[in-house]
Structure formats: structure tokens, C-alpha cells
GROMACS .gro file of C-alpha atoms in nm:
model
  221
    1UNK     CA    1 -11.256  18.874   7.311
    2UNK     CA    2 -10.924  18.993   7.224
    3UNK     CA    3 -10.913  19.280   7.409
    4UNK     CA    4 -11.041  19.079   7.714
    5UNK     CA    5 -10.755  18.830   7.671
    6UNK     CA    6 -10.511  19.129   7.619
    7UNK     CA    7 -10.607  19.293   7.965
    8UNK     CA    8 -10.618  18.904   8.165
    9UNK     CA    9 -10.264  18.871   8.024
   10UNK     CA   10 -10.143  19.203   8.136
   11UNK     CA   11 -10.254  19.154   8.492
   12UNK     CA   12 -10.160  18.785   8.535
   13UNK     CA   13  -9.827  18.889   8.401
   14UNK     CA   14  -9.842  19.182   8.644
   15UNK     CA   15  -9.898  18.990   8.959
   16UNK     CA   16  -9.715  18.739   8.871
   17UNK     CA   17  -9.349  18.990   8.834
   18UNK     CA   18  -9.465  19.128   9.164
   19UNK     CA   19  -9.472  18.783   9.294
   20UNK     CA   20  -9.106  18.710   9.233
   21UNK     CA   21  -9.007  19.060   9.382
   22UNK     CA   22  -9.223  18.959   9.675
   23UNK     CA   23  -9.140  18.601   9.707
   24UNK     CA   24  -8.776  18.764   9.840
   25UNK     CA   25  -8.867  18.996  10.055
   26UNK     CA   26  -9.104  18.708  10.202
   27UNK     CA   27  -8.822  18.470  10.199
   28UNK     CA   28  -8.634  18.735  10.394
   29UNK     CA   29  -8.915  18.806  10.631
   30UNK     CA   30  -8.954  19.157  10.526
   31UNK     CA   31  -9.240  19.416  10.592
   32UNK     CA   32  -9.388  19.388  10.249
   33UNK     CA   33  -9.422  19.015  10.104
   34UNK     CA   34  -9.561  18.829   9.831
   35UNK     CA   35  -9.908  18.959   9.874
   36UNK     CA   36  -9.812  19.301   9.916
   37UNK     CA   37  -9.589  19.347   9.582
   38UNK     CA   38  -9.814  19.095   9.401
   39UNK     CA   39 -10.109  19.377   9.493
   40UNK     CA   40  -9.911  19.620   9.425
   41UNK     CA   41  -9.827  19.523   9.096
   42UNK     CA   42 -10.139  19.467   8.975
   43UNK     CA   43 -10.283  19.799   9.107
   44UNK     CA   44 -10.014  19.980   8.902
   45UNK     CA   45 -10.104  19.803   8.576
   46UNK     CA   46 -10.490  19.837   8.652
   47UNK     CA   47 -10.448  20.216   8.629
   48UNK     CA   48 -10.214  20.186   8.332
   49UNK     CA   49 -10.477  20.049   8.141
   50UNK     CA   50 -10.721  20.228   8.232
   51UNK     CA   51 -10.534  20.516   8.185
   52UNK     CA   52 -10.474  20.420   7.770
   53UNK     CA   53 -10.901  20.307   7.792
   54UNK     CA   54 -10.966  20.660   7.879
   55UNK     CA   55 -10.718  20.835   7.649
   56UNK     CA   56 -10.825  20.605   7.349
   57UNK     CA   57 -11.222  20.679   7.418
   58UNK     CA   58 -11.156  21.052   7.482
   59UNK     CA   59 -10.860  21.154   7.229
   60UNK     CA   60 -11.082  21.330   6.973
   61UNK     CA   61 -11.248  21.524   7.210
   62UNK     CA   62 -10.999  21.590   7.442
   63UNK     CA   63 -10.632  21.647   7.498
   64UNK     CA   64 -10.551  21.464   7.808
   65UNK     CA   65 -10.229  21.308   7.855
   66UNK     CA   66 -10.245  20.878   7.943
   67UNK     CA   67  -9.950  20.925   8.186
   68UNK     CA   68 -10.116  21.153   8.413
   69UNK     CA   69 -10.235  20.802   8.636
   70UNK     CA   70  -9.959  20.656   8.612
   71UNK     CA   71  -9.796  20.951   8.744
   72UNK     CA   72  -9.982  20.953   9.038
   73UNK     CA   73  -9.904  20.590   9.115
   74UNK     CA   74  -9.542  20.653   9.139
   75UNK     CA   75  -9.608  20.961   9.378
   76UNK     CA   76  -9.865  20.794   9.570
   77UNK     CA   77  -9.636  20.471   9.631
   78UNK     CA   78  -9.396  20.669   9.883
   79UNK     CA   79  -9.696  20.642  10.122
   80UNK     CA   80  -9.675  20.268  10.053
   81UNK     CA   81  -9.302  20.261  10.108
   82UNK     CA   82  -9.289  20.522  10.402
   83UNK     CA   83  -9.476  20.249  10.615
   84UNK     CA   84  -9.246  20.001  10.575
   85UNK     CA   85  -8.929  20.219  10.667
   86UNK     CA   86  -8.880  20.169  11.071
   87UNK     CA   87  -8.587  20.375  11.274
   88UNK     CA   88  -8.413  20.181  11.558
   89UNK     CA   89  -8.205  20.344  11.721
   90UNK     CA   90  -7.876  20.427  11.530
   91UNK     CA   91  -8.045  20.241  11.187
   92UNK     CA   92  -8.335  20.264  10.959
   93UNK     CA   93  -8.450  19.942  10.805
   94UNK     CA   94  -8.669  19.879  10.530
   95UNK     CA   95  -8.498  20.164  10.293
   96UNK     CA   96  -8.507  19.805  10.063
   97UNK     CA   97  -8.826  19.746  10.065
   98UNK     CA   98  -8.928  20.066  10.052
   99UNK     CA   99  -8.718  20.044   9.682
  100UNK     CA  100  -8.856  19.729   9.628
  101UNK     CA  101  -9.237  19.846   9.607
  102UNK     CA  102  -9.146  20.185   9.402
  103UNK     CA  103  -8.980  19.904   9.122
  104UNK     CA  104  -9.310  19.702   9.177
  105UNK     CA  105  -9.514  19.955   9.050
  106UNK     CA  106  -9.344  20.081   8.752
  107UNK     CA  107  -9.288  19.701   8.652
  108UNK     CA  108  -9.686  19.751   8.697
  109UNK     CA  109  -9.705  20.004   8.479
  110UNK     CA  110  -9.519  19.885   8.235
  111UNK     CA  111  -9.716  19.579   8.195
  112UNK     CA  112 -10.002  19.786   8.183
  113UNK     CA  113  -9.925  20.009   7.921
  114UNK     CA  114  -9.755  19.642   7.702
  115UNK     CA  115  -9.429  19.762   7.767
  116UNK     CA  116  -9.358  19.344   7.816
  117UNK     CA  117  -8.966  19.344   7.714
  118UNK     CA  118  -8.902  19.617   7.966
  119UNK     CA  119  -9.123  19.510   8.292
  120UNK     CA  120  -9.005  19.174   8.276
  121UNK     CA  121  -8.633  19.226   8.223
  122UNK     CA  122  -8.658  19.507   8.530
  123UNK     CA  123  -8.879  19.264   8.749
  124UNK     CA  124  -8.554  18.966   8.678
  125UNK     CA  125  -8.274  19.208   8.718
  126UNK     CA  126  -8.477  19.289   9.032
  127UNK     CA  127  -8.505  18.977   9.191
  128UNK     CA  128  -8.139  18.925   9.106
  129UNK     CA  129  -7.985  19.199   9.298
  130UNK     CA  130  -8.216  19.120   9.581
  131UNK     CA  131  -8.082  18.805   9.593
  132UNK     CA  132  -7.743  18.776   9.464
  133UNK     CA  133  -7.649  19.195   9.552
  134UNK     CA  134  -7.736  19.147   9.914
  135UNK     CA  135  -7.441  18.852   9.959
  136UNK     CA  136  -7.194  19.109   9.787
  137UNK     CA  137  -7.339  19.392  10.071
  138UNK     CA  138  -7.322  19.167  10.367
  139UNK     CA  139  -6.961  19.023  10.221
  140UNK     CA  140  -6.850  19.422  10.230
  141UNK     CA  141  -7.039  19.508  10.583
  142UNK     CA  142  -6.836  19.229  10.736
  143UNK     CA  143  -6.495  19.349  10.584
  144UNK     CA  144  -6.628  19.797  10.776
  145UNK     CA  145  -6.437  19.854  11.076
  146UNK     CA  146  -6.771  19.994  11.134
  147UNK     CA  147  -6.999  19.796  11.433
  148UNK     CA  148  -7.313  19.937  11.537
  149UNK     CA  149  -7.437  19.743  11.845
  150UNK     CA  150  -7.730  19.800  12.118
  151UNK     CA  151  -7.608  19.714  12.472
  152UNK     CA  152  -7.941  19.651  12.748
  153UNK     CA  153  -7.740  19.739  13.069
  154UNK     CA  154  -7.814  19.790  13.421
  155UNK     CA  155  -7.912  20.188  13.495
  156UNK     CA  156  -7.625  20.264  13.725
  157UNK     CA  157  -7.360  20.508  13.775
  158UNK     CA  158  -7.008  20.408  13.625
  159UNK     CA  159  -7.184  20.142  13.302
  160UNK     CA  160  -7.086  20.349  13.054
  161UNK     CA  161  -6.731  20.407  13.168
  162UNK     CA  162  -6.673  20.012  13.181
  163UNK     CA  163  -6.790  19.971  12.808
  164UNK     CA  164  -6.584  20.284  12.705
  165UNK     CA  165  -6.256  20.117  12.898
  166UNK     CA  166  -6.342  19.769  12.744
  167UNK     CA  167  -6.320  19.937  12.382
  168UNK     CA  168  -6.052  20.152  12.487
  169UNK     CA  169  -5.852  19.849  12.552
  170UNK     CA  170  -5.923  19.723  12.196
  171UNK     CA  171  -5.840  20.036  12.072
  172UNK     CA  172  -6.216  20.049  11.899
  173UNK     CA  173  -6.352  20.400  11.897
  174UNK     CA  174  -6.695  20.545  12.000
  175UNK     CA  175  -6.835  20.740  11.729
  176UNK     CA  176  -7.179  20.835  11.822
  177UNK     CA  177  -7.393  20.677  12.117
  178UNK     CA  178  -7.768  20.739  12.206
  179UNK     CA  179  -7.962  20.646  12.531
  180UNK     CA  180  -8.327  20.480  12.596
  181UNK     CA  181  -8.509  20.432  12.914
  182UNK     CA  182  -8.635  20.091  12.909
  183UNK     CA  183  -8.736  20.076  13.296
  184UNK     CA  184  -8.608  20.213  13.638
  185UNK     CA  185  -8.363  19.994  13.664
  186UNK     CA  186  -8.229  19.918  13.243
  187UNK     CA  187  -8.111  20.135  12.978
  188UNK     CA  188  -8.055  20.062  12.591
  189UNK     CA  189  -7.790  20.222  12.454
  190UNK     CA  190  -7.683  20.260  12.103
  191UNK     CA  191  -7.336  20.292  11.994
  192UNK     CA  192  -7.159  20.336  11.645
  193UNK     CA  193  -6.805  20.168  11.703
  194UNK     CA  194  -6.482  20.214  11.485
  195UNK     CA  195  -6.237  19.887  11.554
  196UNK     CA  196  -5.893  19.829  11.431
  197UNK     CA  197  -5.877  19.586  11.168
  198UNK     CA  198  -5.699  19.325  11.362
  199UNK     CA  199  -6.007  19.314  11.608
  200UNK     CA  200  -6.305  19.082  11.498
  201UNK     CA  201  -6.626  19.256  11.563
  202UNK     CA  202  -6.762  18.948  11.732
  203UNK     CA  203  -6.438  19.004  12.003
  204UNK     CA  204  -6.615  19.315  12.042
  205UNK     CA  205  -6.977  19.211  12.151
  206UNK     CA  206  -6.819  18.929  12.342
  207UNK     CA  207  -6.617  19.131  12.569
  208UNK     CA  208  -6.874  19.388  12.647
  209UNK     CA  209  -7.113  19.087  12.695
  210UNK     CA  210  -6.911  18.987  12.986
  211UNK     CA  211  -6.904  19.277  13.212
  212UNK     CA  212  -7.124  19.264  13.487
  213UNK     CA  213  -7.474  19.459  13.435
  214UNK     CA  214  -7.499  19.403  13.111
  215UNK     CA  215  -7.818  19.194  13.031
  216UNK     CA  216  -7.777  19.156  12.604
  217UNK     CA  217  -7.503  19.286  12.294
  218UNK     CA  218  -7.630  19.265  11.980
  219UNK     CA  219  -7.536  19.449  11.662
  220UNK     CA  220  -7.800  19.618  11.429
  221UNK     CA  221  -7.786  19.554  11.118
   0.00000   0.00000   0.00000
């Protein structure tokens, strides 16, 4: 009975530390979300504790070492995580998440091997710089002079040129800029922009918003 309630604590505890990482990345309408890190989680402390069943039945007869699953979990989690990482265009998003899950599972683990203190202060500190780190990030993103937009313009000789003169009026530099077919007749193009700190980056999008051919600005994040 004891060792029944031991395990039922470890994974309720389990899923529910992968349910605060996951209720944030749901709130934030992210790839991987409550269910996902709640599963995750719990898979990690499953094999933890199996892991410490085998080694206690087998010790006497056999050497084997009880982190050798729990290894595997942590290697076998960048599978998890790879999914969730997406490239567009001149960004990659879901690095985060990607993060996210890999801290999921050794909070799993921990739990599983009743390592409590140590899960549950990672799992808060966590959710906190999920929450309270990503204001500090966007608070320093708004303060770059660096803008990375994608601009849905008309395929036609001379486009380009009019963006390039529109920035070169700001004095905002072109750094890198990448091209996508979306039709005949559109292109998407992806441009990493330096402006001068007296320019607001939202100047920026406006003005190239304006020209004729250009069907949508918008800056990735």
C-alpha cells in the first residue's frame, strides 16, 4: 500500500508540474500545451521509477546503472522538441518550447526518482521566467534597432528598389533579405532591417505599407 501511494504521488505530482509549464505555453498558444508537457512529464517520471524498480530487484545480481533510462529520456526528448521548432523565413520559432519540454522531462525525472525539493522548485522557477522573463525580452526587442519584417508585394520589376529608397530615406539599413514565390503575380520577401534610433519601427512598416504593390508588412517576431 505504501509503495502504491508512493508511485500515485510521484505521478500526480509529475503531471501536475508539467501542467503549470504547459498551462503557459497554452496560454500563449504555443505548439506544445498543457496536454503535451503534462504527458510529457509523466512519461519521464514513469521511466524514473521504473528505472529504480529494476535496479532495486536486480542489484545483487547485476551491476546496471538506474540512470541509464533516464538517460535516454533526455536524448530521446530532442525528437519531441525538434517538432515543435518551425523556420519562417528570416526566424525560427519554437526554440522556447523546444526548452520548455527538455525542463519538462527532467522535472519528470526528478519526481520520479523523489527528488521533490528539486523538481518542484525547477518546475516554479520555470513557469516564472516563462512568464515574467518573456516581458523583460519583449521590453529589450522593442528598445533593437533591429526589425525583421515580411513584405507580400506585387512580382514586378522596380518593387524592390521602392522599399530600398523608402528605407534609404529613413536612413534604416538592409542587412540580409530572402525571396519566396507565392504565385505568378506575388512575392514574399524577408528582410532584416537596421533603423536609427530616432525612427520607430512601426514608421517603418507604415511607410513601406503605403507604396503601391504592396499587399501586407508585418514583422516576425
Amino acid at each position: 500500500m505504501k509503495y502504491f501511494l508512493t508511485v500515485l504521488l510521484k505521478l500526480v505530482l509529475a503531471a501536475g508540474l508539467g501542467a503549470l509549464i504547459g498551462y503557459e505555453r497554452e496560454f500563449s498558444n504555443r505548439p506544445a500545451g498543457l496536454r503535451t508537457n503534462m504527458l510529457t512529464c509523466l512519461g519521464a517520471a514513469l521511466i524514473q521509477i521504473i528505472s529504480l524498480d529494476i535496479f532495486s530487484t536486480y542489484s545483487s545480481i547485476s551491476t546496471m546503472d538506474p540512470a541509464r533510462l533516464g538517460a535516454q529520456v533526455i536524448s530521446g526528448i530532442g525528437f519531441l522538441g525538434a517538432g515543435t521548432i518551425i523556420h519562417e523565413g528570416p526566424s525560427i520559432r519554437g526554440l522556447t518550447t523546444a526548452a520548455g519540454l527538455w525542463v519538462v522531462a527532467c522535472i519528470g525525472l526528478a519526481i520520479g526518482n523523489g527528488s521533490y525539493l528539486p523538481g518542484i522548485l525547477t518546475a516554479v522557477l520555470a513557469f516564472i521566467t516563462l512568464k515574467a522573463v518573456k516581458r523583460l525580452e519583449e521590453r529589450v526587442a522593442s528598445k533593437s534597432p533591429y526589425l525583421n519584417l515580411e513584405v507580400k508585394i506585387e512580382d514586378k520589376p522596380g518593387q524592390i528598389g521602392k522599399i530600398g529608397q523608402i528605407l534609404g530615406g529613413m536612413d534604416a539599413n538592409i542587412k540580409n533579405i530572402r525571396f519566396m514565390e507565392l504565385g505568378r503575380e506575388m512575392l514574399s520577401v524577408y528582410l532584416a532591417v537596421k533603423c536609427p534610433q530616432n525612427i520607430e519601427k512601426q514608421e517603418v512598416i507604415d511607410n513601406i505599407g503605403k507604396l503601391e504593390g504592396v499587399f501586407s508588412v508585418e514583422e516576425v517576431v
